[in-house]
Coordinates of C-alpha atoms and ligand atoms in Angstrom, one line a residue:
M1 CA 94.2 5.7 -158.6
R2 CA 92.0 6.5 -155.6
N3 CA 90.2 9.7 -155.9
F4 CA 91.6 11.3 -152.7
F5 CA 95.1 11.4 -154.3
S6 CA 93.7 13.7 -156.9
L7 CA 92.7 16.3 -154.3
V8 CA 95.0 19.3 -154.7
A9 CA 94.5 20.0 -151.0
A10 CA 96.1 16.7 -149.9
A11 CA 99.6 17.7 -150.6
L12 CA 99.1 21.1 -149.0
L13 CA 97.5 19.7 -145.9
A14 CA 100.3 17.2 -145.4
G15 CA 102.6 20.2 -145.0
L16 CA 100.2 22.1 -142.8
T17 CA 99.3 19.3 -140.4
Q18 CA 102.2 19.7 -138.1
T19 CA 101.6 23.3 -137.1
A20 CA 97.8 23.0 -137.3
T21 CA 97.7 20.2 -134.6
L22 CA 99.2 22.5 -132.0
Q23 CA 96.0 24.5 -131.7
A24 CA 92.7 23.0 -130.9
Q25 CA 90.4 24.9 -133.2
A26 CA 87.3 24.1 -135.2
P27 CA 88.2 22.6 -138.6
D28 CA 87.9 25.0 -141.5
N29 CA 86.1 22.5 -143.6
Y30 CA 83.0 20.7 -142.5
C31 CA 83.1 17.6 -144.6
G32 CA 86.2 16.1 -146.4
T33 CA 84.2 13.5 -148.4
H34 CA 85.2 13.6 -152.1
Q35 CA 82.6 12.1 -154.4
T36 CA 82.7 11.9 -158.2
E37 CA 80.1 10.6 -160.6
A38 CA 82.2 7.4 -160.8
D39 CA 81.5 6.9 -157.0
L40 CA 77.8 7.5 -157.5
Q41 CA 77.2 4.8 -160.1
W42 CA 74.9 2.7 -158.0
L43 CA 72.9 5.7 -156.9
R44 CA 72.5 7.1 -160.4
A45 CA 71.2 3.7 -161.6
W46 CA 68.8 3.6 -158.7
Q47 CA 67.6 7.2 -159.4
A48 CA 67.2 6.4 -163.1
D49 CA 64.5 3.9 -162.2
P50 CA 61.7 5.8 -160.5
A51 CA 59.9 2.6 -159.7
R52 CA 62.6 1.8 -157.2
F53 CA 61.4 4.7 -155.0
A54 CA 57.8 4.4 -155.8
E55 CA 57.7 0.7 -154.9
F56 CA 60.0 0.9 -151.9
R57 CA 58.7 -0.7 -148.8
R58 CA 60.7 -0.5 -145.6
A59 CA 61.3 -3.6 -143.6
E60 CA 59.1 -3.7 -140.5
E61 CA 62.0 -4.2 -138.2
D62 CA 64.8 -1.7 -137.7
Q63 CA 68.1 -2.5 -139.4
I64 CA 70.5 -2.9 -136.5
L65 CA 74.0 -2.2 -137.8
P66 CA 77.4 -2.9 -136.2
V67 CA 79.9 -0.2 -135.9
K68 CA 83.6 -0.8 -135.2
V69 CA 84.8 2.1 -133.1
H70 CA 88.5 3.0 -133.4
I71 CA 89.8 5.7 -131.0
V72 CA 93.1 7.2 -132.0
G73 CA 95.6 8.8 -129.7
T74 CA 99.1 10.1 -130.0
D75 CA 102.2 7.8 -129.9
D76 CA 102.2 8.1 -126.1
G77 CA 98.5 7.2 -125.8
S78 CA 97.2 10.6 -125.0
G79 CA 94.3 12.6 -126.6
Y80 CA 91.7 9.8 -126.8
Y81 CA 88.1 10.7 -127.5
R82 CA 86.3 10.4 -124.2
L83 CA 84.1 7.4 -123.6
D84 CA 81.3 9.4 -122.1
L85 CA 81.2 11.6 -125.2
L86 CA 81.2 8.5 -127.4
M87 CA 78.2 7.1 -125.5
E88 CA 76.4 10.4 -126.0
A89 CA 77.3 10.5 -129.6
F90 CA 75.9 7.1 -130.3
C91 CA 72.8 8.0 -128.4
D92 CA 72.4 11.1 -130.5
L93 CA 73.1 9.2 -133.7
N94 CA 70.3 6.8 -133.0
V95 CA 67.9 9.6 -132.3
Q96 CA 68.9 11.3 -135.5
Y97 CA 68.4 8.1 -137.5
E98 CA 65.2 7.1 -135.7
A99 CA 62.9 8.0 -138.6
T100 CA 65.1 6.1 -141.1
G101 CA 64.8 2.6 -139.6
F102 CA 68.5 2.3 -139.1
H103 CA 69.9 1.7 -135.6
F104 CA 73.6 1.5 -134.9
Y105 CA 75.5 -0.3 -132.1
I106 CA 79.1 -0.5 -131.1
H107 CA 80.3 -4.0 -131.8
G108 CA 83.0 -5.5 -129.5
D109 CA 85.7 -3.7 -127.8
I110 CA 86.9 -0.3 -128.8
N111 CA 90.1 -0.5 -130.8
Y112 CA 92.6 2.0 -129.4
I113 CA 95.3 3.1 -131.8
N114 CA 98.4 5.1 -130.6
N115 CA 99.9 6.8 -133.6
T116 CA 100.5 10.6 -133.8
A117 CA 100.6 10.4 -137.6
Y118 CA 97.0 9.0 -137.6
Y119 CA 95.8 11.2 -134.7
S120 CA 96.2 14.3 -136.9
H121 CA 96.4 13.0 -140.4
D122 CA 96.3 13.9 -144.1
Y123 CA 94.3 11.7 -146.5
F124 CA 97.3 9.5 -147.2
N125 CA 97.9 8.6 -143.6
G126 CA 94.2 8.4 -142.9
S127 CA 93.9 5.7 -145.6
R128 CA 96.9 3.8 -144.2
M129 CA 95.2 3.9 -140.8
M130 CA 92.0 2.5 -142.2
L131 CA 93.6 -0.2 -144.3
E132 CA 95.6 -1.4 -141.3
N133 CA 92.8 -1.4 -138.8
N134 CA 89.4 -1.9 -140.6
I135 CA 87.3 -4.8 -139.4
Q136 CA 85.2 -6.4 -142.1
Q137 CA 81.4 -6.5 -142.1
M138 CA 81.2 -3.4 -139.9
I139 CA 81.0 0.3 -140.3
N140 CA 84.5 1.4 -139.3
I141 CA 84.6 4.9 -137.6
Y142 CA 87.8 6.5 -136.5
F143 CA 87.7 9.2 -133.9
V144 CA 90.8 11.4 -134.3
N145 CA 92.1 14.9 -133.5
D146 CA 92.3 16.2 -137.1
P147 CA 90.9 14.2 -140.1
S148 CA 92.6 16.1 -142.9
G149 CA 91.4 19.5 -141.8
A150 CA 87.7 18.5 -141.9
C151 CA 85.1 17.7 -139.2
G152 CA 84.9 14.3 -140.8
Y153 CA 85.0 12.4 -144.0
Y154 CA 84.0 9.1 -145.6
T155 CA 86.5 7.8 -148.1
Y156 CA 85.8 5.2 -150.8
G157 CA 89.1 3.5 -151.1
P158 CA 89.5 2.1 -147.6
D159 CA 85.7 2.4 -147.1
A160 CA 85.7 4.0 -143.7
I161 CA 84.8 7.2 -141.8
A162 CA 87.1 9.5 -139.9
I163 CA 85.6 12.0 -137.4
A164 CA 87.2 14.9 -135.5
K165 CA 86.8 14.7 -131.7
S166 CA 85.8 18.4 -131.8
C167 CA 82.9 17.6 -134.1
A168 CA 81.6 14.7 -132.1
G169 CA 80.2 16.4 -129.1
D170 CA 76.9 17.4 -127.8
G171 CA 74.5 18.5 -130.6
N172 CA 76.8 17.5 -133.5
S173 CA 75.5 15.7 -136.5
T174 CA 78.8 15.0 -138.3
I175 CA 78.6 11.3 -137.7
A176 CA 75.0 11.2 -139.1
H177 CA 76.2 13.1 -142.2
E178 CA 79.2 10.9 -142.9
I179 CA 77.1 7.8 -142.5
G180 CA 74.8 9.3 -145.1
H181 CA 77.7 9.3 -147.5
Y182 CA 78.5 5.7 -146.4
F183 CA 75.1 4.7 -147.6
S184 CA 75.4 6.4 -151.0
L185 CA 74.1 9.9 -150.4
P186 CA 75.8 13.0 -152.0
H187 CA 75.5 16.4 -150.5
T188 CA 72.2 18.2 -151.3
F189 CA 74.3 20.8 -153.1
Y190 CA 76.2 18.1 -155.1
G191 CA 78.0 19.7 -158.1
W192 CA 78.6 23.0 -156.3
E193 CA 81.6 21.7 -154.1
F194 CA 84.5 22.5 -156.4
G195 CA 83.8 25.9 -157.8
T196 CA 83.0 25.0 -161.4
V197 CA 79.3 24.5 -161.6
T198 CA 77.8 22.6 -164.5
E199 CA 74.2 22.8 -165.6
P200 CA 73.1 19.6 -163.9
A201 CA 73.9 21.1 -160.5
R202 CA 71.2 23.8 -161.0
E203 CA 68.3 22.0 -159.6
K204 CA 65.0 23.9 -160.1
V205 CA 62.6 25.0 -157.5
A206 CA 59.7 23.7 -159.7
R207 CA 61.3 20.1 -159.3
T208 CA 61.1 19.7 -163.1
N209 CA 64.7 18.5 -163.3
C210 CA 65.2 17.2 -159.7
N211 CA 65.7 13.6 -160.7
G212 CA 68.7 14.4 -162.9
A213 CA 70.1 17.4 -161.1
A214 CA 72.5 17.8 -158.2
D215 CA 72.1 15.0 -155.7
G216 CA 69.3 13.5 -157.8
F217 CA 66.8 13.4 -155.0
C218 CA 63.5 15.3 -155.6
G219 CA 62.9 15.2 -151.9
T220 CA 65.7 17.5 -150.9
G221 CA 65.0 20.5 -153.3
P222 CA 67.6 22.9 -154.7
D223 CA 70.7 23.8 -152.7
Y224 CA 73.5 25.9 -154.1
A225 CA 75.3 26.5 -150.7
P226 CA 78.6 24.5 -150.5
Y227 CA 79.7 26.3 -147.3
R228 CA 78.7 26.3 -143.6
W229 CA 75.7 28.5 -143.0
N230 CA 73.2 29.2 -140.3
C231 CA 69.6 28.3 -141.2
P232 CA 67.0 29.4 -141.9
T233 CA 68.7 31.7 -144.4
T234 CA 71.5 31.8 -146.9
G235 CA 71.4 33.2 -150.4
P236 CA 68.8 33.8 -151.8
F237 CA 69.8 32.0 -155.0
T238 CA 68.1 32.2 -158.4
D239 CA 67.3 29.0 -160.3
P240 CA 67.5 28.6 -164.1
D241 CA 63.8 29.6 -164.3
G242 CA 64.6 32.9 -162.5
V243 CA 62.9 31.7 -159.3
S244 CA 64.5 33.0 -156.1
F245 CA 64.9 30.5 -153.3
V246 CA 66.6 29.7 -150.0
P247 CA 67.8 26.1 -149.6
D248 CA 66.2 23.8 -147.0
G249 CA 68.8 23.6 -144.2
T250 CA 67.2 20.8 -142.3
F251 CA 68.8 17.9 -144.2
Y252 CA 71.7 16.2 -142.7
M253 CA 73.4 16.1 -146.1
S254 CA 73.4 19.9 -146.4
Y255 CA 76.0 22.2 -145.0
S256 CA 73.8 24.2 -142.7
N257 CA 74.9 24.2 -139.0
D258 CA 74.3 21.0 -137.0
A259 CA 71.6 22.6 -134.9
C260 CA 69.5 23.1 -138.1
T261 CA 69.6 19.5 -139.4
D262 CA 67.1 16.9 -138.4
K263 CA 66.2 14.7 -141.4
F264 CA 66.8 12.6 -144.4
S265 CA 64.2 12.9 -147.2
D266 CA 62.0 9.9 -147.9
D267 CA 63.8 9.2 -151.2
Q268 CA 67.2 9.5 -149.5
Q269 CA 66.0 7.0 -146.9
A270 CA 64.7 4.6 -149.6
A271 CA 68.1 4.8 -151.4
M272 CA 70.0 4.1 -148.1
H273 CA 67.9 1.0 -147.5
D274 CA 68.3 -0.4 -151.0
F275 CA 72.0 0.4 -150.8
L276 CA 72.3 -1.5 -147.6
N277 CA 70.5 -4.5 -149.0
E278 CA 72.4 -4.5 -152.3
E279 CA 75.9 -3.2 -151.6
R280 CA 76.4 -3.5 -147.9
E281 CA 74.6 -6.8 -147.1
D282 CA 77.8 -7.8 -145.2
L283 CA 76.5 -5.5 -142.4
L284 CA 73.6 -7.9 -142.0
V285 CA 75.4 -11.2 -141.5
R286 CA 75.4 -11.0 -137.7
A287 CA 72.3 -11.8 -135.7
A288 CA 70.9 -8.4 -134.7
P289 CA 71.2 -7.8 -130.9
S290 CA 68.0 -7.2 -128.9
L291 CA 67.5 -3.6 -127.9
Y292 CA 66.9 -3.1 -124.2
T293 CA 66.0 -0.2 -122.0
H294 CA 67.8 0.2 -118.6
T295 CA 67.1 1.7 -115.2
L296 CA 69.7 3.8 -113.5
V297 CA 72.4 2.0 -111.5
E298 CA 73.1 2.9 -107.8
P299 CA 76.7 3.5 -106.8
A300 CA 77.6 1.4 -103.7
E301 CA 81.3 1.7 -102.8
P302 CA 83.1 3.7 -101.6
L303 CA 80.3 5.4 -99.8
N304 CA 79.8 8.9 -101.1
G305 CA 82.2 11.3 -99.3
T306 CA 84.6 8.6 -98.0
I307 CA 87.9 10.0 -97.0
G308 CA 91.1 7.8 -97.0
T309 CA 90.6 5.2 -99.7
A310 CA 93.9 3.5 -100.6
Y311 CA 95.3 5.6 -103.4
N312 CA 96.8 2.5 -105.1
Y313 CA 93.7 0.4 -104.6
T314 CA 90.3 2.0 -104.6
V315 CA 87.4 -0.3 -105.6
L316 CA 84.3 1.2 -107.2
K317 CA 81.1 -0.9 -107.0
W318 CA 77.6 -0.4 -108.1
S319 CA 74.3 -2.2 -108.4
K320 CA 73.6 -4.7 -111.1
E321 CA 71.2 -3.8 -113.9
A322 CA 69.2 -6.7 -115.3
N323 CA 69.6 -6.0 -119.0
A324 CA 73.0 -4.4 -119.0
S325 CA 75.7 -6.2 -120.9
G326 CA 78.3 -3.7 -119.6
Y327 CA 78.8 -0.5 -117.7
Q328 CA 80.7 2.7 -118.6
V329 CA 82.5 4.2 -115.6
S330 CA 84.3 7.5 -115.5
V331 CA 86.6 8.9 -112.8
A332 CA 87.5 12.6 -112.8
L333 CA 89.3 15.2 -110.7
N334 CA 86.4 17.7 -110.9
A335 CA 82.7 17.6 -110.2
S336 CA 81.8 18.5 -113.7
M337 CA 83.5 15.3 -114.9
T338 CA 85.6 16.9 -117.6
A339 CA 89.1 16.3 -116.1
I340 CA 88.8 12.5 -116.5
T341 CA 91.6 10.4 -115.2
H342 CA 90.2 6.9 -115.7
E343 CA 87.4 5.6 -117.8
A344 CA 86.4 2.2 -119.0
I345 CA 83.7 -0.1 -120.3
V346 CA 83.5 -3.1 -117.9
D347 CA 81.2 -6.1 -117.9
D348 CA 81.1 -6.5 -114.1
T349 CA 79.8 -4.2 -111.4
V350 CA 83.2 -3.5 -110.1
Y351 CA 86.1 -1.3 -111.3
I352 CA 89.5 -1.3 -109.6
L353 CA 91.6 1.8 -109.6
P354 CA 95.2 0.9 -108.8
E355 CA 96.8 4.3 -109.6
L356 CA 95.4 7.5 -108.2
T357 CA 96.9 10.7 -106.8
K358 CA 97.3 10.6 -103.0
D359 CA 95.2 12.9 -100.8
R360 CA 93.1 14.1 -103.7
K361 CA 89.3 14.2 -104.1
H362 CA 88.0 12.2 -107.0
Y363 CA 84.5 12.0 -108.6
W364 CA 82.9 9.1 -110.4
R365 CA 79.8 8.0 -112.1
V366 CA 78.6 4.9 -114.0
K367 CA 75.9 4.0 -116.5
P368 CA 74.5 0.7 -117.8
L369 CA 75.0 -0.2 -121.4
S370 CA 73.8 -2.8 -123.9
K371 CA 74.3 -3.1 -127.7
G372 CA 72.5 -0.3 -129.3
N373 CA 71.6 1.6 -126.1
T374 CA 74.1 4.0 -124.7
C375 CA 71.4 6.5 -123.7
T376 CA 70.7 5.6 -120.1
P377 CA 71.6 8.5 -117.8
Y378 CA 74.6 8.3 -115.5
S379 CA 74.3 7.6 -111.8
S380 CA 74.6 10.6 -109.5
I381 CA 78.2 11.8 -109.2
Q382 CA 79.9 10.3 -106.2
E383 CA 83.1 11.5 -104.5
F384 CA 85.9 10.0 -102.4
T385 CA 89.3 11.2 -101.2
T386 CA 92.4 9.1 -101.5
G387 CA 94.8 8.5 -98.5
E388 CA 97.6 6.1 -97.6
I389 CA 97.7 2.4 -98.3
A390 CA 98.2 0.2 -95.3
S391 CA 100.8 -2.2 -96.5
G392 CA 104.2 -1.6 -98.2
L393 CA 104.4 -1.0 -101.9
I394 CA 106.2 -3.1 -104.5
D395 CA 107.8 -1.4 -107.5
F396 CA 105.8 -2.5 -110.4
A397 CA 108.3 -1.1 -112.9
A398 CA 109.5 -4.7 -113.5
G399 CA 106.2 -5.6 -114.9
T400 CA 106.1 -6.6 -118.5
N401 CA 103.6 -7.1 -121.2
A402 CA 105.1 -10.5 -122.0
L403 CA 102.9 -11.9 -119.2
R404 CA 99.1 -11.6 -119.3
A405 CA 96.8 -12.7 -116.6
F406 CA 93.0 -12.7 -116.9
P407 CA 90.3 -12.2 -116.1
N408 CA 91.6 -9.2 -114.2
P409 CA 90.0 -8.4 -111.8
L410 CA 89.4 -12.0 -110.8
S411 CA 86.4 -13.1 -108.8
S412 CA 87.3 -15.1 -105.7
G413 CA 87.2 -18.8 -106.6
Q414 CA 87.5 -18.2 -110.3
P415 CA 90.6 -19.8 -112.1
L416 CA 93.3 -17.4 -113.2
T417 CA 94.6 -17.8 -116.7
I418 CA 98.3 -17.0 -117.2
Q419 CA 99.5 -16.4 -120.7
F420 CA 103.2 -15.8 -121.6
D421 CA 105.9 -16.5 -124.2
S422 CA 108.9 -18.5 -123.2
P423 CA 112.1 -18.5 -125.3
T424 CA 112.7 -22.2 -124.6
A425 CA 111.1 -25.1 -122.8
M426 CA 111.8 -24.7 -119.0
E427 CA 110.4 -25.4 -115.6
M428 CA 108.9 -22.3 -114.0
T429 CA 107.3 -21.4 -110.7
A430 CA 104.2 -19.1 -110.5
S431 CA 103.7 -17.4 -107.2
L432 CA 101.0 -15.2 -105.9
L433 CA 102.4 -12.6 -103.4
S434 CA 100.7 -10.2 -101.1
M435 CA 101.4 -6.5 -101.5
D436 CA 104.0 -6.8 -98.7
G437 CA 105.7 -9.7 -100.4
R438 CA 104.3 -12.7 -98.5
M439 CA 103.9 -15.8 -100.7
L440 CA 100.2 -16.9 -100.6
A441 CA 100.3 -19.7 -103.3
S442 CA 102.6 -21.2 -105.7
Q443 CA 102.5 -23.7 -108.6
S444 CA 105.1 -25.2 -110.9
I445 CA 104.6 -24.9 -114.6
N446 CA 106.4 -26.8 -117.4
A447 CA 106.7 -24.1 -119.9
L448 CA 106.9 -25.0 -123.6
S449 CA 108.9 -23.0 -126.1
G450 CA 106.6 -20.3 -127.5
E451 CA 103.2 -19.3 -126.3
N452 CA 101.9 -20.9 -123.0
R453 CA 98.5 -20.7 -121.5
V454 CA 97.9 -22.1 -118.0
A455 CA 94.8 -22.1 -115.8
W456 CA 95.6 -21.8 -112.1
N457 CA 93.0 -22.6 -109.4
L458 CA 93.9 -20.2 -106.6
P459 CA 92.9 -20.7 -103.0
E460 CA 90.1 -18.5 -101.6
L461 CA 91.7 -15.1 -101.0
P462 CA 90.3 -11.9 -99.6
E463 CA 89.6 -9.1 -102.0
G464 CA 92.7 -7.0 -102.8
L465 CA 95.6 -6.3 -105.0
Y466 CA 98.2 -9.1 -105.5
L467 CA 101.4 -9.6 -107.3
L468 CA 101.8 -12.5 -109.7
E469 CA 105.4 -13.6 -110.2
L470 CA 106.5 -16.1 -112.8
V471 CA 110.2 -17.1 -112.6
S472 CA 112.4 -19.9 -114.1
T473 CA 112.9 -22.5 -111.5
N474 CA 116.6 -23.0 -112.4
R475 CA 117.7 -19.4 -111.9
S476 CA 121.4 -20.1 -112.7
D477 CA 120.9 -20.8 -116.4
N478 CA 118.0 -18.5 -117.2
N479 CA 116.7 -15.4 -115.6
Q480 CA 113.2 -15.4 -117.1
R481 CA 111.1 -13.4 -114.6
Y482 CA 107.8 -11.7 -115.0
L483 CA 105.7 -9.7 -112.6
H484 CA 102.1 -8.8 -113.0
K485 CA 99.4 -7.1 -110.9
V486 CA 96.3 -9.1 -110.2
A487 CA 93.2 -7.8 -108.4
I488 CA 90.8 -10.1 -106.7
S489 CA 87.2 -9.0 -106.2
R490 CA 84.5 -10.6 -104.1
Ligands
LIG501 ZN1 79.7 15.4 -146.7

């Protein structure tokens, strides 16, 4: 039986979730991680052997660790955690972990999940979400609206972290805290969480019982404050020797406010490294990426202040940055870049916006990225105003996910790969049409039953938005027809 089922709160939260999601408010509970002595077996054995800490020598190189980011939205795909905030959160996380020798990077694409029951979830649905989506050999972090009424939690069963969007903004340290749990650390006030305090939780100021009391780390000192508090002061508390004290609120594993926290103790750090090497060596199977620094990128098109870009085809372009493996671009309706309409991580220096509001001013900015570095500042904010499009529009409503075309956008001269499922073997015709319906190229395809993947070498075409049509050649006996937008960039 997984320990989270034993939480009395779980059943209660399940009933409360529906009403609670309607209001965006700070969670009542900072951390929803539930740890028992059974969960801390590895740590207790480590702490029982003081030589482990005394002889600990950190690797000279940073441990560069992959994180799989899952961003959860509602069933209709709204409410996603913003990419610009994600970039900032990872930058902050690496600053917070700088002294530990751990460095985190986002591995691969972000996994977007549309599921209202996961967006605001109880522990049961949170576990389902994790078991369905976790990727092995990475730290799995889920950004959701409401992780069981907490700012975040790490859970042992599915072995993943959930974080509330509202606790992953500027100046937050929730992610740093939950990753501390992920690497074996208890709260500094361990033993005080659930009301009934036993003697081992009463760590002494004199450090005479620190190795066996509370979190078992002598480096963190006594802490009897299992609630959110503003440092420098809560309490004072009195230890078993009658000594009055105030806990140290600078530890990430305490419950002092985020602004107070700035460290892991040396013994906490040693335990995290040994835990990584002994219990989480799977995180080290990938070759560590090189860490790069970046210069700012320069926006190029449309020129700042342009009026009349095509509302269904505005192309953003910027300068290439030598060490960038990608770029994060955001488009918003306001100059403070909070009303974001489009955002993406792209690997080229171009981003095509096919759907914007007509006659509306838009703002955009872009920054270079590479694995482990999301900290480079954004470009200056640029603006443009949409207008009409020159040629007639085709209704894209007939488009279907059954046909995929990539890469999209396509660079001129590059082959287009078309992927689709066909119910039977049949002869089909692929056509590339201009926006006003003129046929520019066509090709016959002998489709096989099941999945098909065809590379098509298109003629040189000017940059623009095109319609790809795939239709069964014998229309009388089968009406298979797919439409798909394709953009071609220079
Ligand atoms: Zn915690």
